[in-house]
C-alpha cells in the first residue's frame, strides 16, 4: 500500500500542477478537487491496511532493495539531467512535464521485474507513452496541450491505478 500511496500523491501533484489553460476554470477546479479526493481516499485505505498489517505482524517484503535504489538514482540523474538538457536546448517549458512523465513511466517499467509485480508496468507504459506524446507535441503549435496530455492524464492514470489497487487490496484482506 505504501507504493500506492506514493503513486496517489504524485498523481495528485501531476493533476494539480498541470491542470490549467487551455482548459476552462470549472474543468481545472473539478480535476484538482477530484485528484485531491482520490489521493485522500488512498491515504485512508493506507491507514486502514497499515493498522491491520501491524496486528498481523508477518514478514514484510523489502521494497527498498539495492535494485530499487539503483533505479531511483538513475531516475534522478535522468530526470534532472534531462531537464537541464531541455533548458540548454531552449525547449518550451511545457516540455518539462513530458520529460518527467516519460522518466517516471520508464521507472515503473524498470521496477516491475525488481519488485516481481508486473501490474506496475501497465501504468509505466501508459506514462511513458504520454511522455513521448508530450515530447512530440512540444515541437508543434499544440504545445499548450502538453501539460494536459503528459501531466494531467499521467496524474489520472496514477490516481486511477492507486485507487483501484488500493480498494482491491482492502477487499482481499477483508474477504
PDB file of C-alpha atoms in Angstrom:
ATOM      1  CA  UNK A   1       0.000   0.000   0.000  1.00  0.00           C
ATOM      2  CA  UNK A   2       2.910   2.376   0.540  1.00  0.00           C
ATOM      3  CA  UNK A   3       3.701   2.307  -3.174  1.00  0.00           C
ATOM      4  CA  UNK A   4       0.060   3.073  -3.956  1.00  0.00           C
ATOM      5  CA  UNK A   5       0.110   5.988  -1.536  1.00  0.00           C
ATOM      6  CA  UNK A   6       3.225   7.411  -3.187  1.00  0.00           C
ATOM      7  CA  UNK A   7       1.629   6.934  -6.619  1.00  0.00           C
ATOM      8  CA  UNK A   8      -1.564   8.675  -5.489  1.00  0.00           C
ATOM      9  CA  UNK A   9       0.303  11.647  -4.033  1.00  0.00           C
ATOM     10  CA  UNK A  10       2.398  12.083  -7.174  1.00  0.00           C
ATOM     11  CA  UNK A  11      -0.708  11.582  -9.320  1.00  0.00           C
ATOM     12  CA  UNK A  12      -2.497  14.351  -7.431  1.00  0.00           C
ATOM     13  CA  UNK A  13       0.541  16.622  -7.793  1.00  0.00           C
ATOM     14  CA  UNK A  14       0.634  15.928 -11.559  1.00  0.00           C
ATOM     15  CA  UNK A  15      -3.029  16.957 -11.845  1.00  0.00           C
ATOM     16  CA  UNK A  16      -2.960  19.970  -9.502  1.00  0.00           C
ATOM     17  CA  UNK A  17       0.174  21.468 -11.060  1.00  0.00           C
ATOM     18  CA  UNK A  18      -0.728  20.797 -14.701  1.00  0.00           C
ATOM     19  CA  UNK A  19      -4.491  21.411 -14.817  1.00  0.00           C
ATOM     20  CA  UNK A  20      -4.509  24.831 -16.436  1.00  0.00           C
ATOM     21  CA  UNK A  21      -5.299  26.689 -19.629  1.00  0.00           C
ATOM     22  CA  UNK A  22      -6.376  25.750 -22.318  1.00  0.00           C
ATOM     23  CA  UNK A  23      -8.909  24.009 -20.048  1.00  0.00           C
ATOM     24  CA  UNK A  24     -11.667  26.211 -18.659  1.00  0.00           C
ATOM     25  CA  UNK A  25     -11.652  27.200 -14.994  1.00  0.00           C
ATOM     26  CA  UNK A  26     -14.518  24.892 -13.994  1.00  0.00           C
ATOM     27  CA  UNK A  27     -12.804  21.855 -15.534  1.00  0.00           C
ATOM     28  CA  UNK A  28      -9.497  22.799 -13.912  1.00  0.00           C
ATOM     29  CA  UNK A  29     -11.104  23.086 -10.479  1.00  0.00           C
ATOM     30  CA  UNK A  30     -13.068  19.837 -10.878  1.00  0.00           C
ATOM     31  CA  UNK A  31      -9.918  17.963 -11.894  1.00  0.00           C
ATOM     32  CA  UNK A  32      -7.969  19.367  -8.944  1.00  0.00           C
ATOM     33  CA  UNK A  33     -10.700  18.540  -6.413  1.00  0.00           C
ATOM     34  CA  UNK A  34     -11.169  15.031  -7.832  1.00  0.00           C
ATOM     35  CA  UNK A  35      -7.407  14.419  -7.723  1.00  0.00           C
ATOM     36  CA  UNK A  36      -7.148  15.521  -4.091  1.00  0.00           C
ATOM     37  CA  UNK A  37     -10.159  13.394  -3.106  1.00  0.00           C
ATOM     38  CA  UNK A  38      -8.688  10.358  -4.863  1.00  0.00           C
ATOM     39  CA  UNK A  39      -5.349  10.823  -3.097  1.00  0.00           C
ATOM     40  CA  UNK A  40      -7.140  11.273   0.236  1.00  0.00           C
ATOM     41  CA  UNK A  41      -9.078   8.038  -0.327  1.00  0.00           C
ATOM     42  CA  UNK A  42      -5.846   6.133  -0.953  1.00  0.00           C
ATOM     43  CA  UNK A  43      -4.383   7.673   2.197  1.00  0.00           C
ATOM     44  CA  UNK A  44      -7.426   6.460   4.170  1.00  0.00           C
ATOM     45  CA  UNK A  45      -7.029   2.978   2.654  1.00  0.00           C
ATOM     46  CA  UNK A  46      -3.347   3.049   3.590  1.00  0.00           C
ATOM     47  CA  UNK A  47      -4.183   3.814   7.226  1.00  0.00           C
ATOM     48  CA  UNK A  48      -6.788   1.026   7.321  1.00  0.00           C
ATOM     49  CA  UNK A  49      -4.375  -1.568   5.937  1.00  0.00           C
ATOM     50  CA  UNK A  50      -1.387  -0.324   7.955  1.00  0.00           C
ATOM     51  CA  UNK A  51      -3.322  -0.878  11.164  1.00  0.00           C
ATOM     52  CA  UNK A  52      -4.323  -4.384  10.077  1.00  0.00           C
ATOM     53  CA  UNK A  53      -0.794  -5.240   8.875  1.00  0.00           C
ATOM     54  CA  UNK A  54       0.676  -4.182  12.208  1.00  0.00           C
ATOM     55  CA  UNK A  55      -1.667  -6.535  14.019  1.00  0.00           C
ATOM     56  CA  UNK A  56      -0.805  -9.411  11.651  1.00  0.00           C
ATOM     57  CA  UNK A  57       2.944  -8.797  12.250  1.00  0.00           C
ATOM     58  CA  UNK A  58       4.107 -11.138   9.489  1.00  0.00           C
ATOM     59  CA  UNK A  59       7.302 -10.753   7.475  1.00  0.00           C
ATOM     60  CA  UNK A  60       7.200  -7.705   5.214  1.00  0.00           C
ATOM     61  CA  UNK A  61       8.591  -7.542   1.695  1.00  0.00           C
ATOM     62  CA  UNK A  62      11.502  -5.098   1.377  1.00  0.00           C
ATOM     63  CA  UNK A  63      10.501  -2.697  -1.388  1.00  0.00           C
ATOM     64  CA  UNK A  64      13.651  -0.630  -0.957  1.00  0.00           C
ATOM     65  CA  UNK A  65      16.250  -3.143  -2.094  1.00  0.00           C
ATOM     66  CA  UNK A  66      19.538  -2.398  -3.830  1.00  0.00           C
ATOM     67  CA  UNK A  67      17.838  -2.716  -7.236  1.00  0.00           C
ATOM     68  CA  UNK A  68      15.228  -0.159  -6.200  1.00  0.00           C
ATOM     69  CA  UNK A  69      17.913   2.275  -5.040  1.00  0.00           C
ATOM     70  CA  UNK A  70      19.823   1.905  -8.322  1.00  0.00           C
ATOM     71  CA  UNK A  71      16.682   2.624 -10.339  1.00  0.00           C
ATOM     72  CA  UNK A  72      15.786   5.645  -8.219  1.00  0.00           C
ATOM     73  CA  UNK A  73      19.333   7.010  -8.571  1.00  0.00           C
ATOM     74  CA  UNK A  74      19.197   6.534 -12.341  1.00  0.00           C
ATOM     75  CA  UNK A  75      15.764   8.163 -12.379  1.00  0.00           C
ATOM     76  CA  UNK A  76      17.058  11.214 -10.513  1.00  0.00           C
ATOM     77  CA  UNK A  77      20.019  11.566 -12.874  1.00  0.00           C
ATOM     78  CA  UNK A  78      17.820  11.201 -15.968  1.00  0.00           C
ATOM     79  CA  UNK A  79      15.155  13.496 -14.588  1.00  0.00           C
ATOM     80  CA  UNK A  80      17.326  16.414 -13.518  1.00  0.00           C
ATOM     81  CA  UNK A  81      19.939  15.921 -16.225  1.00  0.00           C
ATOM     82  CA  UNK A  82      17.226  15.790 -18.873  1.00  0.00           C
ATOM     83  CA  UNK A  83      15.604  18.975 -17.574  1.00  0.00           C
ATOM     84  CA  UNK A  84      18.973  20.718 -17.812  1.00  0.00           C
ATOM     85  CA  UNK A  85      19.443  19.488 -21.375  1.00  0.00           C
ATOM     86  CA  UNK A  86      15.949  20.656 -22.343  1.00  0.00           C
ATOM     87  CA  UNK A  87      16.712  24.094 -20.880  1.00  0.00           C
ATOM     88  CA  UNK A  88      20.051  24.240 -22.715  1.00  0.00           C
ATOM     89  CA  UNK A  89      18.244  23.378 -25.954  1.00  0.00           C
ATOM     90  CA  UNK A  90      15.764  26.170 -25.167  1.00  0.00           C
ATOM     91  CA  UNK A  91      12.787  23.823 -25.430  1.00  0.00           C
ATOM     92  CA  UNK A  92       9.415  25.230 -24.351  1.00  0.00           C
ATOM     93  CA  UNK A  93       8.850  24.963 -20.590  1.00  0.00           C
ATOM     94  CA  UNK A  94       5.889  22.639 -21.278  1.00  0.00           C
ATOM     95  CA  UNK A  95       8.399  20.038 -22.460  1.00  0.00           C
ATOM     96  CA  UNK A  96       9.496  19.522 -18.848  1.00  0.00           C
ATOM     97  CA  UNK A  97       6.289  17.785 -17.775  1.00  0.00           C
ATOM     98  CA  UNK A  98       6.530  15.476 -20.787  1.00  0.00           C
ATOM     99  CA  UNK A  99      10.079  14.545 -19.776  1.00  0.00           C
ATOM    100  CA  UNK A 100       9.001  13.927 -16.174  1.00  0.00           C
ATOM    101  CA  UNK A 101       6.134  11.675 -17.315  1.00  0.00           C
ATOM    102  CA  UNK A 102       8.489   9.762 -19.605  1.00  0.00           C
ATOM    103  CA  UNK A 103      11.122   9.186 -16.903  1.00  0.00           C
ATOM    104  CA  UNK A 104       8.550   8.219 -14.260  1.00  0.00           C
ATOM    105  CA  UNK A 105       6.962   5.776 -16.708  1.00  0.00           C
ATOM    106  CA  UNK A 106      10.293   4.132 -17.502  1.00  0.00           C
ATOM    107  CA  UNK A 107      10.996   3.977 -13.757  1.00  0.00           C
ATOM    108  CA  UNK A 108       7.819   1.896 -13.223  1.00  0.00           C
ATOM    109  CA  UNK A 109       8.708  -0.427 -16.081  1.00  0.00           C
ATOM    110  CA  UNK A 110      12.207  -0.939 -14.663  1.00  0.00           C
ATOM    111  CA  UNK A 111      10.825  -1.609 -11.161  1.00  0.00           C
ATOM    112  CA  UNK A 112       8.378  -4.303 -12.316  1.00  0.00           C
ATOM    113  CA  UNK A 113      10.942  -7.137 -12.506  1.00  0.00           C
ATOM    114  CA  UNK A 114      12.736  -5.993  -9.357  1.00  0.00           C
ATOM    115  CA  UNK A 115       9.536  -5.975  -7.326  1.00  0.00           C
ATOM    116  CA  UNK A 116       8.230  -9.016  -9.256  1.00  0.00           C
ATOM    117  CA  UNK A 117       4.995  -7.085  -9.753  1.00  0.00           C
ATOM    118  CA  UNK A 118       4.119  -6.706 -13.417  1.00  0.00           C
ATOM    119  CA  UNK A 119       0.968  -4.739 -12.611  1.00  0.00           C
ATOM    120  CA  UNK A 120       3.103  -1.603 -12.199  1.00  0.00           C
ATOM    121  CA  UNK A 121       4.420  -1.988 -15.731  1.00  0.00           C
ATOM    122  CA  UNK A 122       0.972  -1.091 -17.100  1.00  0.00           C
ATOM    123  CA  UNK A 123       0.864   2.468 -15.731  1.00  0.00           C
ATOM    124  CA  UNK A 124       4.569   2.655 -16.563  1.00  0.00           C
ATOM    125  CA  UNK A 125       3.905   2.005 -20.233  1.00  0.00           C
ATOM    126  CA  UNK A 126       0.993   4.463 -20.260  1.00  0.00           C
ATOM    127  CA  UNK A 127       3.039   7.222 -18.582  1.00  0.00           C
ATOM    128  CA  UNK A 128       5.948   6.578 -20.937  1.00  0.00           C
ATOM    129  CA  UNK A 129       3.635   6.911 -23.945  1.00  0.00           C
ATOM    130  CA  UNK A 130       2.027  10.073 -22.544  1.00  0.00           C
ATOM    131  CA  UNK A 131       5.516  11.478 -22.018  1.00  0.00           C
ATOM    132  CA  UNK A 132       6.523  10.667 -25.593  1.00  0.00           C
ATOM    133  CA  UNK A 133       3.284  12.204 -26.885  1.00  0.00           C
ATOM    134  CA  UNK A 134       4.052  15.377 -24.945  1.00  0.00           C
ATOM    135  CA  UNK A 135       7.628  15.497 -26.228  1.00  0.00           C
ATOM    136  CA  UNK A 136       6.299  15.276 -29.770  1.00  0.00           C
ATOM    137  CA  UNK A 137       3.548  17.857 -29.158  1.00  0.00           C
ATOM    138  CA  UNK A 138       6.073  20.266 -27.638  1.00  0.00           C
ATOM    139  CA  UNK A 139       7.566  20.733 -31.106  1.00  0.00           C
ATOM    140  CA  UNK A 140       4.217  21.732 -32.628  1.00  0.00           C
ATOM    141  CA  UNK A 141       1.682  24.518 -32.366  1.00  0.00           C
ATOM    142  CA  UNK A 142      -0.199  22.277 -29.884  1.00  0.00           C
ATOM    143  CA  UNK A 143       2.473  22.864 -27.206  1.00  0.00           C
ATOM    144  CA  UNK A 144      -0.141  24.362 -24.853  1.00  0.00           C
ATOM    145  CA  UNK A 145      -1.780  20.915 -24.617  1.00  0.00           C
ATOM    146  CA  UNK A 146       1.375  19.184 -23.306  1.00  0.00           C
ATOM    147  CA  UNK A 147       0.527  19.795 -19.612  1.00  0.00           C
ATOM    148  CA  UNK A 148      -2.872  18.168 -20.156  1.00  0.00           C
ATOM    149  CA  UNK A 149      -1.560  15.196 -22.158  1.00  0.00           C
ATOM    150  CA  UNK A 150       1.631  14.466 -20.229  1.00  0.00           C
ATOM    151  CA  UNK A 151       0.708  15.947 -16.857  1.00  0.00           C
ATOM    152  CA  UNK A 152      -2.997  15.692 -16.110  1.00  0.00           C
ATOM    153  CA  UNK A 153      -3.534  12.399 -17.924  1.00  0.00           C
ATOM    154  CA  UNK A 154      -0.436  10.902 -16.280  1.00  0.00           C
ATOM    155  CA  UNK A 155      -1.744  12.011 -12.904  1.00  0.00           C
ATOM    156  CA  UNK A 156      -5.140  10.498 -13.601  1.00  0.00           C
ATOM    157  CA  UNK A 157      -3.504   7.199 -14.591  1.00  0.00           C
ATOM    158  CA  UNK A 158      -1.532   7.128 -11.332  1.00  0.00           C
ATOM    159  CA  UNK A 159      -4.616   8.014  -9.300  1.00  0.00           C
ATOM    160  CA  UNK A 160      -6.889   5.519 -11.049  1.00  0.00           C
ATOM    161  CA  UNK A 161      -4.351   2.741 -10.554  1.00  0.00           C
ATOM    162  CA  UNK A 162      -3.743   3.652  -6.913  1.00  0.00           C
ATOM    163  CA  UNK A 163      -7.444   3.828  -6.072  1.00  0.00           C
ATOM    164  CA  UNK A 164      -8.257   0.619  -7.961  1.00  0.00           C
ATOM    165  CA  UNK A 165      -5.445  -1.462  -6.490  1.00  0.00           C
ATOM    166  CA  UNK A 166      -5.981   0.106  -3.053  1.00  0.00           C
ATOM    167  CA  UNK A 167      -9.615  -0.976  -2.991  1.00  0.00           C
ATOM    168  CA  UNK A 168      -8.679  -4.427  -4.301  1.00  0.00           C
ATOM    169  CA  UNK A 169      -6.082  -4.803  -1.561  1.00  0.00           C
ATOM    170  CA  UNK A 170      -8.516  -3.799   1.162  1.00  0.00           C
ATOM    171  CA  UNK A 171     -11.244  -6.039  -0.262  1.00  0.00           C
ATOM    172  CA  UNK A 172      -8.878  -9.028  -0.478  1.00  0.00           C
ATOM    173  CA  UNK A 173      -7.735  -8.581   3.120  1.00  0.00           C
ATOM    174  CA  UNK A 174     -11.278  -8.306   4.465  1.00  0.00           C
ATOM    175  CA  UNK A 175     -12.542 -11.315   2.486  1.00  0.00           C
TER     176      UNK A 175
END
